[in-house]
Short mmCIF file of C-alpha atoms and ligand atoms in Angstrom, two decimals:
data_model
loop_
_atom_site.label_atom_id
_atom_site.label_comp_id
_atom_site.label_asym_id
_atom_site.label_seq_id
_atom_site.Cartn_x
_atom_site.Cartn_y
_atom_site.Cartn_z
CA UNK A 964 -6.24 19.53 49.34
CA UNK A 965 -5.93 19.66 45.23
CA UNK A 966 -3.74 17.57 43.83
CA UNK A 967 -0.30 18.73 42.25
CA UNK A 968 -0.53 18.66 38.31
CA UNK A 969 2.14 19.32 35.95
CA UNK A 970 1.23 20.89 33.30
CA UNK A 971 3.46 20.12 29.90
CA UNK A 972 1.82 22.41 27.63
CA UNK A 973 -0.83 25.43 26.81
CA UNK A 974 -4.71 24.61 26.69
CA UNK A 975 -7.51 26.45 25.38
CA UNK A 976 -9.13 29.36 28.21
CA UNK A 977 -12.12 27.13 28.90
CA UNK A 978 -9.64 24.28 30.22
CA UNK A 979 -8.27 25.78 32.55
CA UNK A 980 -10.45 27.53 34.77
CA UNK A 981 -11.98 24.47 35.55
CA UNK A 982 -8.61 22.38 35.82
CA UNK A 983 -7.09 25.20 37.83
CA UNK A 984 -10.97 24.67 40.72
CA UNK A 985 -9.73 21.38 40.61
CA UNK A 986 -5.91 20.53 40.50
CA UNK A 987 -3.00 23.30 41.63
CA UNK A 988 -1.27 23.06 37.89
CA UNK A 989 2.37 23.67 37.40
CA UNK A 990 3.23 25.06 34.14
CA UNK A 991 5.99 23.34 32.82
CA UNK A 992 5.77 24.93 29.58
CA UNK A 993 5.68 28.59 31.30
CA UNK A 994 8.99 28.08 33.30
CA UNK A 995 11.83 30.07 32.26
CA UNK A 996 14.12 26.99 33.50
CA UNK A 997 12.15 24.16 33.11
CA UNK A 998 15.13 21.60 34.49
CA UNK A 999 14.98 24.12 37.84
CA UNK A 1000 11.61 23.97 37.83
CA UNK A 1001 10.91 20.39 37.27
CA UNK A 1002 13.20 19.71 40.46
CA UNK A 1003 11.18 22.20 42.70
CA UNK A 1004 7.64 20.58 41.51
CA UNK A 1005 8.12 17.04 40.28
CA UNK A 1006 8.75 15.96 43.84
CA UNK A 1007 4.85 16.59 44.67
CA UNK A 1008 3.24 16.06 41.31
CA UNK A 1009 0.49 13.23 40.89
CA UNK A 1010 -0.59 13.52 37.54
CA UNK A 1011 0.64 15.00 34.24
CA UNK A 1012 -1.74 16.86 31.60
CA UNK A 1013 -0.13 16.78 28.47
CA UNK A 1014 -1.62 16.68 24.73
CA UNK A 1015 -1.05 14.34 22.16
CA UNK A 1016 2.07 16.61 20.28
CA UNK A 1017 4.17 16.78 23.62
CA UNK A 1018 3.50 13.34 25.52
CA UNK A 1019 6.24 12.87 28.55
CA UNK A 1020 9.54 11.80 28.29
CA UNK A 1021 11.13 9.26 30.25
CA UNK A 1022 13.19 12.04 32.49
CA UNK A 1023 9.87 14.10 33.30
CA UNK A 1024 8.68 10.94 34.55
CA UNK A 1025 11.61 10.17 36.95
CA UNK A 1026 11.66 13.33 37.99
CA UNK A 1027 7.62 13.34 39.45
CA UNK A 1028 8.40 10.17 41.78
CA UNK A 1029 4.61 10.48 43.30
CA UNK A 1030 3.46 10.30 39.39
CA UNK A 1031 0.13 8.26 39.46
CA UNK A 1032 -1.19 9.39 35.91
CA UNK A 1033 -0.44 10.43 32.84
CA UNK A 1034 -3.57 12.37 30.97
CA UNK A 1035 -3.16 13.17 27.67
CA UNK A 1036 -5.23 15.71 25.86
CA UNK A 1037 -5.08 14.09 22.25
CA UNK A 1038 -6.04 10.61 21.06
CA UNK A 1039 -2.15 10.10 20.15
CA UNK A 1040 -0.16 9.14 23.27
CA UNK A 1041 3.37 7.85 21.54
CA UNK A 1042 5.29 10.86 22.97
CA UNK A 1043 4.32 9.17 26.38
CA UNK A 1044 7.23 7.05 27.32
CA UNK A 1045 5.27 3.87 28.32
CA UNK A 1046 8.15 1.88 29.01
CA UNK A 1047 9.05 4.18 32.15
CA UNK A 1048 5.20 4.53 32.81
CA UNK A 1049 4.68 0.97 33.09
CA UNK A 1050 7.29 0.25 35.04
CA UNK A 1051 6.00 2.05 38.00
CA UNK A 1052 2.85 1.46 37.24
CA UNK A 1053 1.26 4.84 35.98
CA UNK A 1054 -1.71 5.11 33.89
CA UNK A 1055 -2.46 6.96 31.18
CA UNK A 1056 -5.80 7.82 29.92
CA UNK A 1057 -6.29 9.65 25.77
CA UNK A 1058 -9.47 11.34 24.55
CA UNK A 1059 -10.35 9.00 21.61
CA UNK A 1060 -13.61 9.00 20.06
CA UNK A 1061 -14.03 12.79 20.06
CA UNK A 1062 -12.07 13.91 17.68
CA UNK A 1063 -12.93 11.18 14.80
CA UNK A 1064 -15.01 13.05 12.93
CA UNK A 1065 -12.60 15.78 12.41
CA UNK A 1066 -9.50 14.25 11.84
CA UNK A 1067 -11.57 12.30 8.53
CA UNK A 1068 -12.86 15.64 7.81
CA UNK A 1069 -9.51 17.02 7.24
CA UNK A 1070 -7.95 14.15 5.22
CA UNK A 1071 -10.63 14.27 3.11
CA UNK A 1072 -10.62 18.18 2.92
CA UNK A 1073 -6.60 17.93 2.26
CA UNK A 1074 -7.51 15.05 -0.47
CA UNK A 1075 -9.56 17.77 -2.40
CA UNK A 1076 -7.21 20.12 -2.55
CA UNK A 1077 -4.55 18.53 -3.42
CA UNK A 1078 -5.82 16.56 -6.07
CA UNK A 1079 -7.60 19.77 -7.53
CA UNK A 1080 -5.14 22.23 -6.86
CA UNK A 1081 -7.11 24.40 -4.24
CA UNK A 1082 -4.17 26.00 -2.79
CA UNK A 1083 -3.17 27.37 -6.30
CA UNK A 1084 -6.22 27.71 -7.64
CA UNK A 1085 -7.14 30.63 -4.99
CA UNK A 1086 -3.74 32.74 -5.76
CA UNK A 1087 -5.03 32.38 -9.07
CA UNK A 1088 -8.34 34.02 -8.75
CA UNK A 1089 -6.86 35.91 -6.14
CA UNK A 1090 -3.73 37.02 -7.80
CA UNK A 1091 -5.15 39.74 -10.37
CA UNK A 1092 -4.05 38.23 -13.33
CA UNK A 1093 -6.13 35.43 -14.04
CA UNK A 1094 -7.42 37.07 -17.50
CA UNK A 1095 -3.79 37.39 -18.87
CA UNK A 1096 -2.87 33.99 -17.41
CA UNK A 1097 -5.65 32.14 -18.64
CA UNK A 1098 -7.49 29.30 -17.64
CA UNK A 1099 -5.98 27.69 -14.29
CA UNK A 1100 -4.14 24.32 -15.32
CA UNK A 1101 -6.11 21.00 -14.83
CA UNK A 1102 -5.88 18.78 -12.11
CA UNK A 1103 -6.74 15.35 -10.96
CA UNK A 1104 -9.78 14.06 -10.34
CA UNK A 1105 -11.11 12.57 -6.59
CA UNK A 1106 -14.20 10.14 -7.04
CA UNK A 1107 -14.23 7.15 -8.26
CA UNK A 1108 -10.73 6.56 -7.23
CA UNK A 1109 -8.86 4.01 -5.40
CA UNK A 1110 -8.39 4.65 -1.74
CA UNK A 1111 -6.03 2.82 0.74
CA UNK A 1112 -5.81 3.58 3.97
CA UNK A 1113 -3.27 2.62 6.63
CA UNK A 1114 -4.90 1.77 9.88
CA UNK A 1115 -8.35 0.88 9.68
CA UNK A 1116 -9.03 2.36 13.62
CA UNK A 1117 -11.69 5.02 14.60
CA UNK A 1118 -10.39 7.75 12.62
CA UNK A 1119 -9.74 5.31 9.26
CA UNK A 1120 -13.26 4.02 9.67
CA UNK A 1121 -14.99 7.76 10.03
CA UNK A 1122 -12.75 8.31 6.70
CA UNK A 1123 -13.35 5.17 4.76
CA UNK A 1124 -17.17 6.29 5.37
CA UNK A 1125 -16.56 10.20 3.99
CA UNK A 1126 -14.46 8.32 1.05
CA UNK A 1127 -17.54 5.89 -0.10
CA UNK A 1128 -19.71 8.94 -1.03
CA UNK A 1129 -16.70 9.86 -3.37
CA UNK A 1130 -17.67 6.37 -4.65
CA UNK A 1131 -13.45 5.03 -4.21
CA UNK A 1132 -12.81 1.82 -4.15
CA UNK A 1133 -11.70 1.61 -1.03
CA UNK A 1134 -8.55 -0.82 0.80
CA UNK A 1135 -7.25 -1.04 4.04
CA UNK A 1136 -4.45 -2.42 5.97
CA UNK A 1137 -4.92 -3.28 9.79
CA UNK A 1138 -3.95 -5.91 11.95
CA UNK A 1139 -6.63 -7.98 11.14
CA UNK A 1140 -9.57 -7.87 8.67
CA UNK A 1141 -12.78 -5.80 10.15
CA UNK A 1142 -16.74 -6.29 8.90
CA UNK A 1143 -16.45 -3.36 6.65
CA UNK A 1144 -17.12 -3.88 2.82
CA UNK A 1145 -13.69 -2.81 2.06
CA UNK A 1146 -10.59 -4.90 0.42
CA UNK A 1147 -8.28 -5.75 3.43
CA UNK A 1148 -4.89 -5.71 2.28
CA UNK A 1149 -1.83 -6.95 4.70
CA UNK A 1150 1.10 -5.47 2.91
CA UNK A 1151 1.60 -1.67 2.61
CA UNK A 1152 3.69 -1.80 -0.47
CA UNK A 1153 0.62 -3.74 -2.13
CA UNK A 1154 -1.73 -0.97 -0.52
CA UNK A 1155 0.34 1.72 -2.20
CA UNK A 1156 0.27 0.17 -5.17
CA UNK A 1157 -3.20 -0.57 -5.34
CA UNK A 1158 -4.00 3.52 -4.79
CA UNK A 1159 -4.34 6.62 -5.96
CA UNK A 1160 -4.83 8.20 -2.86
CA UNK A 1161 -2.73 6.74 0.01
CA UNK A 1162 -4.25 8.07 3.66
CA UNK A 1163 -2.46 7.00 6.68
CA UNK A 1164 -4.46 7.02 10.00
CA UNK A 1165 -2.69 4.22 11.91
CA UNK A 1166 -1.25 5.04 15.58
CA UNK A 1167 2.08 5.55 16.10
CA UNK A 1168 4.57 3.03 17.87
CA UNK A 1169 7.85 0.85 16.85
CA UNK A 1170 5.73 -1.10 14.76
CA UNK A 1171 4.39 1.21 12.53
CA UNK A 1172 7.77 3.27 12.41
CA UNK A 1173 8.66 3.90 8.41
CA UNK A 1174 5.54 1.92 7.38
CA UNK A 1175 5.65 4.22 4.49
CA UNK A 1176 8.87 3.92 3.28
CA UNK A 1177 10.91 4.31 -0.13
CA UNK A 1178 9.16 1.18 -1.21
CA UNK A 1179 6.29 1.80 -0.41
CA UNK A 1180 6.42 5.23 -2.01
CA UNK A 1181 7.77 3.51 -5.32
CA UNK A 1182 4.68 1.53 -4.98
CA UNK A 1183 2.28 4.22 -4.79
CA UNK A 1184 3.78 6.10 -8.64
CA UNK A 1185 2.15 9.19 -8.90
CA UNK A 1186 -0.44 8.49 -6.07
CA UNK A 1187 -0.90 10.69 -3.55
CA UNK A 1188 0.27 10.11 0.02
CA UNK A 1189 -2.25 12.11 2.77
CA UNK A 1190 -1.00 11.70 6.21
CA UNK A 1191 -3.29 12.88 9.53
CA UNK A 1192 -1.19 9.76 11.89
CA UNK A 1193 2.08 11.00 13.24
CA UNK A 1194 5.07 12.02 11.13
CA UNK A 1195 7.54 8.78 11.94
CA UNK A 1196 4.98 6.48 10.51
CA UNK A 1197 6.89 8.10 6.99
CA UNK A 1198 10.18 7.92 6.30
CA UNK A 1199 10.22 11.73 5.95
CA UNK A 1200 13.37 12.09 4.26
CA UNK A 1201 12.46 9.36 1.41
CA UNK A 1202 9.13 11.40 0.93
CA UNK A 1203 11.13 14.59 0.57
CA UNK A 1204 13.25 12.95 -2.17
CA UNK A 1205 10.54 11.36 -4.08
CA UNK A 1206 8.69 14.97 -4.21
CA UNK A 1207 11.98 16.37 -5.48
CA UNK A 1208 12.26 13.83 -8.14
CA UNK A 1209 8.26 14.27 -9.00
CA UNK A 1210 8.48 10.29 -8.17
CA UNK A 1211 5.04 10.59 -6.55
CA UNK A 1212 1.68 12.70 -7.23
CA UNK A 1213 2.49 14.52 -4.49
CA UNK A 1214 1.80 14.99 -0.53
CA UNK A 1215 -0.47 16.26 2.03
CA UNK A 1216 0.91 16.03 5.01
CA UNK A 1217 -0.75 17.52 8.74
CA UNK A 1218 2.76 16.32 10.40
CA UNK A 1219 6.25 16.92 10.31
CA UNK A 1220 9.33 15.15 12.37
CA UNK A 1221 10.42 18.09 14.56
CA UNK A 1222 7.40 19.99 14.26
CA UNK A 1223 6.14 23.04 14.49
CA UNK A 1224 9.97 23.58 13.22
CA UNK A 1225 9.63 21.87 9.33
CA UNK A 1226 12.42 20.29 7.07
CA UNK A 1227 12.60 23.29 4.82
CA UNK A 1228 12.45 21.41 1.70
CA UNK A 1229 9.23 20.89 2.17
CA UNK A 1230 8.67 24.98 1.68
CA UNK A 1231 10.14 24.71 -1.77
CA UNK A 1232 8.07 21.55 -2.79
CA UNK A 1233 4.69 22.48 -5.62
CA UNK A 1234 3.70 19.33 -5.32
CA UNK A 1235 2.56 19.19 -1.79
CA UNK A 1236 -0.05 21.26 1.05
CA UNK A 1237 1.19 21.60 4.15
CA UNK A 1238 -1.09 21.85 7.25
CA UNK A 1239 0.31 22.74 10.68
CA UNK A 1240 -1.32 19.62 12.68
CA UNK A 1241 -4.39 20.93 12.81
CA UNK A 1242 -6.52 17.19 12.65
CA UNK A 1243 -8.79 17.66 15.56
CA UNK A 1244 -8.02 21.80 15.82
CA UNK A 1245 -11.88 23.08 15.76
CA UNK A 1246 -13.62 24.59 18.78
CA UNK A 1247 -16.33 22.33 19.17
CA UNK A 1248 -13.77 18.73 18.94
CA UNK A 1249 -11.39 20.38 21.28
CA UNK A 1250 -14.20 21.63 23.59
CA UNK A 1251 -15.18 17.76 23.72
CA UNK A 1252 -11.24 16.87 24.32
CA UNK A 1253 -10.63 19.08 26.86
CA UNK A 1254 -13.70 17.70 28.86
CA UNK A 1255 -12.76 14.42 28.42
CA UNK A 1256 -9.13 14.80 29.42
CA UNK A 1257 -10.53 16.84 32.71
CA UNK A 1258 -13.08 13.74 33.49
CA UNK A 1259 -10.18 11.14 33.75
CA UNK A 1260 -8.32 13.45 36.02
CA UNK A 1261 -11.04 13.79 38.14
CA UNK A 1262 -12.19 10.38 37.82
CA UNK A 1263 -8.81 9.21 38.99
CA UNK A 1264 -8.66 11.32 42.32
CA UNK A 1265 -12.18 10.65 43.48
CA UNK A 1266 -11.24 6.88 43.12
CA UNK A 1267 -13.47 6.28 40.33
CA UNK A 1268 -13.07 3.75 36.85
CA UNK A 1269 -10.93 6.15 34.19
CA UNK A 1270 -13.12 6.91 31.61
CA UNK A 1271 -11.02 6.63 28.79
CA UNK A 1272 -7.05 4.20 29.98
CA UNK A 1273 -4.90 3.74 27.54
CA UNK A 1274 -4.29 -0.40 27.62
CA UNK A 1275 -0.62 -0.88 27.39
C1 8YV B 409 -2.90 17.53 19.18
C2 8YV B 409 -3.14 15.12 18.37
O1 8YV B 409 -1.56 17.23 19.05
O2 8YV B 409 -4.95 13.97 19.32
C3 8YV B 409 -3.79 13.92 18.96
O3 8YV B 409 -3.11 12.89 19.07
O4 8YV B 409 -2.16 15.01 17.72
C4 8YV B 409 -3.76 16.48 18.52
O5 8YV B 409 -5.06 16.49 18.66
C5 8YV B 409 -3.05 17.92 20.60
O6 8YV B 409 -2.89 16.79 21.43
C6 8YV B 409 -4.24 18.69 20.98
O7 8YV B 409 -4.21 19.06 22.32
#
């Protein structure tokens, strides 16, 4: 017999014919009354797929009493509530490694055009009237810079490698220091000051809550704040008031609290480029995610090691 599966939210077509050989999915995120729903399912449900944007809450858990696991389709699992996992022992398994790569990619990618105006620069050749407006105004320059960057895990250590060929002096801020031949620095307001581009890849939990806060902002001047993590690791509303006051250089930001639904401030904002959390959103990474979220399910029911647990 399959297993039950709840399913929180859509996947790409090539996840789900083989999730749907496997597992008898309930859509969660198809039901026109998901609280009516949940009660009919969550009694027989053994695992949860989820992604990394939509986790599961503490009442989706209590409400799957057979829940055994927890499979998240994104390397981010702080929407899973771990406290009510762990206390009845469910495990949850990520898809870190695969997605790297692309996640660097775009910070670096979201660097550039910032710092050089990209987004402006097209309507400007776009626009028509680039011979009666004249040359495009200048913008900052990228390499040779100084880099920080806030967690020093997989996806800060892809991008501290992408930022050396930019020749930036790079920092970093992590629990402890790593072998890398970059400046470990334990304070974030010291990190901010010490950059012109601030990048912050660190996972998201109490800890790192605000890391980036109105000090830390102050810190940075008119550095630039790139942020690929999750959207509570800034204080969203002191970033939104140092843009307004041109305090900063400006932001590029892949994550908003609430999103996809965006503090509209941010829409009026120059000084920023807004990306709708698209860090690991290419074919082939996602491709690579979905296989890897489908192997831990499957791994779990034939009895087998996970292949990726989250430790928690
Ligand atoms: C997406 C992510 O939110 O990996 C993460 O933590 O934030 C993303 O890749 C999503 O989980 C993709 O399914």
């Amino acid at each position: 017999m399959k297993p039950d599966v709840l399913q929180m939210g859509a996947y790409p077509d090539w996840d789900m014919g083989p999730l749907e050989a496997r597992f008898v999915l309930h859509k969660l995120h198809e039901a026109r009354d998901p609280a009516a729903f949940l009660s009919e399912v969550g009694p027989k449900v053994r695992a949860i797929a989820t992604r990394g944007d939509l986790g599961a809450s503490a009442a989706i858990i209590a409400a799957c009493p057979l829940l055994e696991l927890i499979a998240v389709n994104g390397v981010g699992y702080d929407a899973v509530n771990l406290d009510a996992a762990r206390a009845r022992g469910i495990r949850v398994t990520n898809t870190p490694g695969v997605l790297d790569g692309e996640c660097a990619d775009l910070a670096v990618g979201m660097m550039i055009a910032l710092a050089r105006g990209m987004v402006g620069g097209e309507a400007w050749a776009r626009g028509g009237d680039w011979a009666r407006k004249g040359p495009y105004p200048l913008q900052r320059r990228v390499w040779g810079q100084r880099a920080g960057i806030l967690g020093l895990g997989r996806i800060g250590m892809e991008l501290g490698r992408r930022l050396q060929g930019f020749g930036m002096q790079i920092s970093y801020l992590t629990r402890s220091p790593k072998p890398v031949p970059w400046a470990f620095v334990a304070d974030p307001v010291e990190l901010a000051w010490g950059s012109d581009f601030l990048f912050v890849t660190a996972l998201a939990n109490a800890s790192t809550r605000h890391i980036v806060n109105a000090r830390v902002l102050a810190a940075l001047g008119q550095g630039m704040l790139i942020n690929i993590s999750r959207a509570q690791n800034v204080d969203e509303l002191a970033l939104l008031d140092a843009l307004e006051a041109g305090r900063i250089g400006g932001a590029a930001l892949d994550v908003f609290e609430g999103e996809p639904a965006i503090n509209p401030r941010f829409a009026a904002l120059g000084n920023v480029l807004l990306q709708p959390h698209v860090g690991s959103a290419t074919v082939e990474t996602r491709v690579a995610m979905g296989k890897l979220m489908l192997d831990n399910l499957v791994a779990h029911f034939e009895g087998r090691a996970l292949v990726t647990e989250v430790v928690f």
